[in-house]
Short mmCIF file of C-alpha atoms in Angstrom, two decimals:
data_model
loop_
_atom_site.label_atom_id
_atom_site.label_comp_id
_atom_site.label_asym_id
_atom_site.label_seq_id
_atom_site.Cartn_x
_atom_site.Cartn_y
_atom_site.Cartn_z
CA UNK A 1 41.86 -18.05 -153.15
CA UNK A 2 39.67 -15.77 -150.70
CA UNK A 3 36.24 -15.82 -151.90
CA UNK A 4 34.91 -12.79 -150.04
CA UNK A 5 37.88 -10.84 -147.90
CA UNK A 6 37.32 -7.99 -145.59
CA UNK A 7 39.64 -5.44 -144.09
CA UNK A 8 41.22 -4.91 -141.98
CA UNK A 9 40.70 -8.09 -139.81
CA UNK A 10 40.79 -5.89 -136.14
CA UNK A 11 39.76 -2.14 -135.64
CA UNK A 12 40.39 -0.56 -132.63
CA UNK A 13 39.63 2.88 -132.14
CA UNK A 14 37.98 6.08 -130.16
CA UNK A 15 34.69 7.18 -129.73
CA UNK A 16 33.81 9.63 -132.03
CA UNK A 17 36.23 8.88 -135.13
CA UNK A 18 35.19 7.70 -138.48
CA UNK A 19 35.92 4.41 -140.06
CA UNK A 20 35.78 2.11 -142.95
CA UNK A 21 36.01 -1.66 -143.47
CA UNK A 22 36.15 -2.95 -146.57
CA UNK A 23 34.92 -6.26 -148.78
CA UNK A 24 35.19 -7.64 -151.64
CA UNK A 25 34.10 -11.50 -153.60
CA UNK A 26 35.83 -12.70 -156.35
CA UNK A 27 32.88 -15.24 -156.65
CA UNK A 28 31.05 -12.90 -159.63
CA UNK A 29 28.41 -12.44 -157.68
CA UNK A 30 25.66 -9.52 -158.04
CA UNK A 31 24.66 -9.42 -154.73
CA UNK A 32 26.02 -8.64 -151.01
CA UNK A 33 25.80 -8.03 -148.29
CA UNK A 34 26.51 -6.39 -144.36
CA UNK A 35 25.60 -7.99 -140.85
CA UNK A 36 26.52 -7.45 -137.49
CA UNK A 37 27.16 -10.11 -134.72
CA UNK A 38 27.26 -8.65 -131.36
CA UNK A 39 29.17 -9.93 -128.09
CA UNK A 40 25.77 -12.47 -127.77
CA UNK A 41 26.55 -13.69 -130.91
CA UNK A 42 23.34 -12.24 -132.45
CA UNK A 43 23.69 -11.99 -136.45
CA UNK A 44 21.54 -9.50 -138.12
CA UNK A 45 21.21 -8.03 -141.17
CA UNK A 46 22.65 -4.24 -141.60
CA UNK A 47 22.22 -3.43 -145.54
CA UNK A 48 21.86 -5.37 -148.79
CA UNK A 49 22.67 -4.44 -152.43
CA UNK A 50 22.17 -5.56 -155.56
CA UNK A 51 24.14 -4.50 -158.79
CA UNK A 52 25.58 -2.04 -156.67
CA UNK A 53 22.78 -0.28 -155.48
CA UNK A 54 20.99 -0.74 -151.93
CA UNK A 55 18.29 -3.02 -151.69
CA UNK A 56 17.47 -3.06 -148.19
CA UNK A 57 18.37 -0.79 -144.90
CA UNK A 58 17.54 -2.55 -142.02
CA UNK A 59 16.93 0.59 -139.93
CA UNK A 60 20.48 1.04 -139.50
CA UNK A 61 21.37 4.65 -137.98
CA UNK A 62 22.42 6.59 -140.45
CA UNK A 63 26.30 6.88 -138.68
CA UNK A 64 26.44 3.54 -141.65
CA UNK A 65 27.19 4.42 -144.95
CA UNK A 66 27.62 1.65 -147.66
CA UNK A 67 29.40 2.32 -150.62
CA UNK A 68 29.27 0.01 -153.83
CA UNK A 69 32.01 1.08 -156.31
CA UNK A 70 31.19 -1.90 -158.49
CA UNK A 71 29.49 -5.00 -158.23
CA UNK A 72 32.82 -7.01 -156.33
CA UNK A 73 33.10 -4.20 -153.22
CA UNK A 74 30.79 -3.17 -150.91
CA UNK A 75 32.52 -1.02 -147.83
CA UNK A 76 31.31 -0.03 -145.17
CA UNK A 77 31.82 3.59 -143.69
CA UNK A 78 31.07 4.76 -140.07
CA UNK A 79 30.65 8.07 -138.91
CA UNK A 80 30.78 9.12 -134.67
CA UNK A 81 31.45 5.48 -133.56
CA UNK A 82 29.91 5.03 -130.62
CA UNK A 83 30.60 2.35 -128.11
CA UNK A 84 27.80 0.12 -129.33
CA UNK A 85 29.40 -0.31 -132.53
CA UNK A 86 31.63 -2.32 -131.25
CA UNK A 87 30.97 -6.34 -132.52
CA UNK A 88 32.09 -7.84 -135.55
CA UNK A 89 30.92 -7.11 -139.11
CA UNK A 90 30.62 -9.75 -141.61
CA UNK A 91 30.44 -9.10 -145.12
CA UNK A 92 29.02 -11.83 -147.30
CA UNK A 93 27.66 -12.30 -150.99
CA UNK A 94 25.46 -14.32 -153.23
CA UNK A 95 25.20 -15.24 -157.11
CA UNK A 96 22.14 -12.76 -157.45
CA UNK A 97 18.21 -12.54 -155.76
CA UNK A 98 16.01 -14.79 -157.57
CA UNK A 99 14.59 -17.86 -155.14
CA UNK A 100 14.81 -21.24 -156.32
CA UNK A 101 17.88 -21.45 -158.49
CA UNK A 102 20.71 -21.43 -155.98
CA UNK A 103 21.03 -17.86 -156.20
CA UNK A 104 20.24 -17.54 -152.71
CA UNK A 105 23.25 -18.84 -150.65
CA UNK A 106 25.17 -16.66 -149.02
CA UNK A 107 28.83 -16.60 -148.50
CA UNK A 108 30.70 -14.92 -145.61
CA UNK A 109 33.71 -13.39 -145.35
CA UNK A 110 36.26 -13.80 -142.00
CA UNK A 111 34.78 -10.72 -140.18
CA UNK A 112 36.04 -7.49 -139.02
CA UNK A 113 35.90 -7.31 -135.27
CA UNK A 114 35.72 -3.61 -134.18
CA UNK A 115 36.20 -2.43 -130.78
CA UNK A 116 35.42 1.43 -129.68
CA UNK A 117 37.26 2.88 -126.63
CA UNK B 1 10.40 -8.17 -140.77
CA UNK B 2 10.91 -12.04 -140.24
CA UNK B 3 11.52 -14.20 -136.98
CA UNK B 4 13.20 -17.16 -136.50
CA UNK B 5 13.54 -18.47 -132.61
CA UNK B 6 16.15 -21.63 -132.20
CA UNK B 7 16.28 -24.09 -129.05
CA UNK B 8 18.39 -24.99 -127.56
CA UNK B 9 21.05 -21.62 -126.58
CA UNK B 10 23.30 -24.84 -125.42
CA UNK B 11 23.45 -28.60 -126.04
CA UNK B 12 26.23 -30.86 -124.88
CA UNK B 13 26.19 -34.54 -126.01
CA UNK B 14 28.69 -37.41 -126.11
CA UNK B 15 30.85 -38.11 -128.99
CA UNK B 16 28.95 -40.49 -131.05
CA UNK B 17 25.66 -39.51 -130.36
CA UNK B 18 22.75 -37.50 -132.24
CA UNK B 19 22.29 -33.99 -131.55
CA UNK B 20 18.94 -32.02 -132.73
CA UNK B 21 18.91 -28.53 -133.10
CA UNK B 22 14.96 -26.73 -133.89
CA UNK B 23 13.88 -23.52 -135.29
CA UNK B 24 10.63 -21.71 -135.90
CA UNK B 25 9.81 -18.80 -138.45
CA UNK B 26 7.17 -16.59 -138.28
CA UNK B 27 6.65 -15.49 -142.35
CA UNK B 28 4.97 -17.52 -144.34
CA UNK B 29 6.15 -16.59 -147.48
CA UNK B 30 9.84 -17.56 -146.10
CA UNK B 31 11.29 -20.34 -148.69
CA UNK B 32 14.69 -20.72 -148.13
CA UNK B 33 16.52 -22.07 -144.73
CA UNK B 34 20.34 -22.45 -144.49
CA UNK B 35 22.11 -23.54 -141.75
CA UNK B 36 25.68 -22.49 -141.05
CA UNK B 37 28.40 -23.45 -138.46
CA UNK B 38 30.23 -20.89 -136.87
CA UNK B 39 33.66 -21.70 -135.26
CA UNK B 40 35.33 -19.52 -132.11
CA UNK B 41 36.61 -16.80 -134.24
CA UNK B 42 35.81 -17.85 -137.34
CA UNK B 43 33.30 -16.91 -140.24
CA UNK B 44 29.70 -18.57 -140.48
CA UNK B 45 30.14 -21.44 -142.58
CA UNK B 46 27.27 -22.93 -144.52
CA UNK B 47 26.96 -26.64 -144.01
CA UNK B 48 23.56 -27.45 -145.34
CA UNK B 49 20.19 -25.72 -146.58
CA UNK B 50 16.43 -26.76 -147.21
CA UNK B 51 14.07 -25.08 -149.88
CA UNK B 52 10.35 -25.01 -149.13
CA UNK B 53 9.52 -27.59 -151.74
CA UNK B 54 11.17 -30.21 -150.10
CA UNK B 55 10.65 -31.93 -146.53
CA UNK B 56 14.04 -33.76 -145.57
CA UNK B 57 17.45 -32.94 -147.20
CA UNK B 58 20.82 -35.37 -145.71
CA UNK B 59 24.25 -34.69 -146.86
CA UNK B 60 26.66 -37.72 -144.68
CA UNK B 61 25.78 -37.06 -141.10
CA UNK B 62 23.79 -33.66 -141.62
CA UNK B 63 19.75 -33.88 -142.36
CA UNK B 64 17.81 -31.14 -141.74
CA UNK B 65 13.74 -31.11 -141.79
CA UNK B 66 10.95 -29.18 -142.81
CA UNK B 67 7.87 -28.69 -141.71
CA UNK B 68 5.88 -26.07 -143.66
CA UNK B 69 2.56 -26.37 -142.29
CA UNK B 70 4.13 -25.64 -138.67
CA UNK B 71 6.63 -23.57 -140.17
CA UNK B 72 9.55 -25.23 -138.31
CA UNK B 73 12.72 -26.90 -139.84
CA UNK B 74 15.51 -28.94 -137.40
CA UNK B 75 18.87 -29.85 -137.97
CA UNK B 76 20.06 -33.08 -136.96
CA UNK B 77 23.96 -34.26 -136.55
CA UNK B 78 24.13 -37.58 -136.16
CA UNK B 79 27.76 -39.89 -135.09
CA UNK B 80 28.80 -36.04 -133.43
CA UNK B 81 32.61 -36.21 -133.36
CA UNK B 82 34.33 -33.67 -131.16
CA UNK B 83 35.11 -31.61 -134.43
CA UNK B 84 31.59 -30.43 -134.80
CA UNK B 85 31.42 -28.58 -131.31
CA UNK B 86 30.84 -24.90 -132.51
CA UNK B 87 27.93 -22.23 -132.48
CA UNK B 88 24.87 -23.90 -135.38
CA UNK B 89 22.71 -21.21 -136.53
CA UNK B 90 19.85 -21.39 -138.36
CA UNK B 91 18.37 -18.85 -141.11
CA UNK B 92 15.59 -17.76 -142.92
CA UNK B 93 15.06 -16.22 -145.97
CA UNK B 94 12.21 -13.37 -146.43
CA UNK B 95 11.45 -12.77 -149.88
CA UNK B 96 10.78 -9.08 -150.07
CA UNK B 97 12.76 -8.32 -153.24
CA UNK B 98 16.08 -8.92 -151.27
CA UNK B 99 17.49 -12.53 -150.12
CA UNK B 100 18.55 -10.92 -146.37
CA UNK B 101 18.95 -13.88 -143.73
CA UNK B 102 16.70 -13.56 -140.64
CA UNK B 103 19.38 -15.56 -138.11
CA UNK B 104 18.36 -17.10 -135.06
CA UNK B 105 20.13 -17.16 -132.03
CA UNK B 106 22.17 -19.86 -132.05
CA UNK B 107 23.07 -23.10 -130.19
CA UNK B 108 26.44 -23.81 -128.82
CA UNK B 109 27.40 -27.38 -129.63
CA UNK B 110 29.81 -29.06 -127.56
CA UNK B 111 30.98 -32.73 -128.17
CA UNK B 112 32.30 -34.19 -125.39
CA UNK B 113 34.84 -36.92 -126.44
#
């Protein structure tokens, strides 16, 4: 059993189209999560949400547009891809906020490695 | 937002040795640190994590340390085995009403057998 799965695993595509990758956990969790990791390997942050709604944008242009249906999927939308888009976008997720009782760890999913032509 | 530097980018040791890996934060208020593994092509993996209430956590050949006061925390691998050549990353957690990880930048492990 996949905890957290993402599709589709590769994206290749123009500059200029729209895309969307999507995740979901199976774990019950409340919480999750979007980061990139670029070709340095740099992880970062993109968006967080919580009970479906968004906690935190971390100044992400606003070409990103998460979507939470319900609490299990968050996908990820991408208008006007640009060539600096492309790296690989984790989705991950964790039991809820609250520090101290475990609720923190975060789980990843395999990654979505996009590459814009 | 929240810092975290890591040192070494690259460490290569021989198989049976120790390897150390350290980090620094910048926030204060940051009271959570995992660390996760990251194979070639593969999803960061957590393999161990350290609240701010405790100082030294060891799971088999995994420890990681703490230092509050100094706000720095290390990993340390000891017996390395060829198997745990990968990219180590550590995290920190900045409590601002969302749990998002503050990465560093990594440290390529390699084992040499």
């Amino acid at each position: 059993d996949t905890a957290v799965s993402q599709t589709p695993k590769y994206l290749v595509t123009q500059m200029g189209n729209d895309k969307s990758i999507k995740c979901e956990q199976n774990l019950g969790h409340d919480t999750m999560y979007w980061y990139k990791q670029d070709s340095k390997k740099f992880l970062k942050i993109m968006f967080s949400y919580n009970n479906k709604e968004l906690i935190i944008n971390e100044t992400v242009p606003n070409r990103f547009s998460p979507k939470s249906p319900d609490k299990a999927h968050l996908n990820l939308h991408i208008n006007s891809l640009e060539l600096g888009d492309s790296a690989v976008y984790f989705c991950a997720s964790s039991q809820g906020l609250l520090a101290g009782v475990n609720q923190e760890t975060q789980y990843f999913g395999p990654g979505t490695r996009l590459l814009v032509l | 937002g929240e810092n975290v530097e890591q040192h070494p980018s690259t460490l290569s040791v021989q198989e049976g040795d120790s390897a150390v890996i350290k980090c620094t934060y910048s926030d204060s208020a940051s009271n959570y640190f995992p660390w996760y593994k990251q194979e070639l092509g593969k999803r960061p993996q957590l393999i161990i994590d350290i609240r701010s209430n405790v100082g030294e956590k060891k799971d088999q050949r995994i420890a990681v340390t703490l230092n509050k006061t100094a706000k720095h925390f290390s990993l340390h691998i000891t017996e390395t085995q060829p198997e745990d050549s990968a990219v180590y990353f550590c995290a920190a957690i900045q409590q601002t009403g969302a749990n998002n990880l503050f990465f560093g930048t990594g440290t390529r492990l390699t084992v040499i057998p």
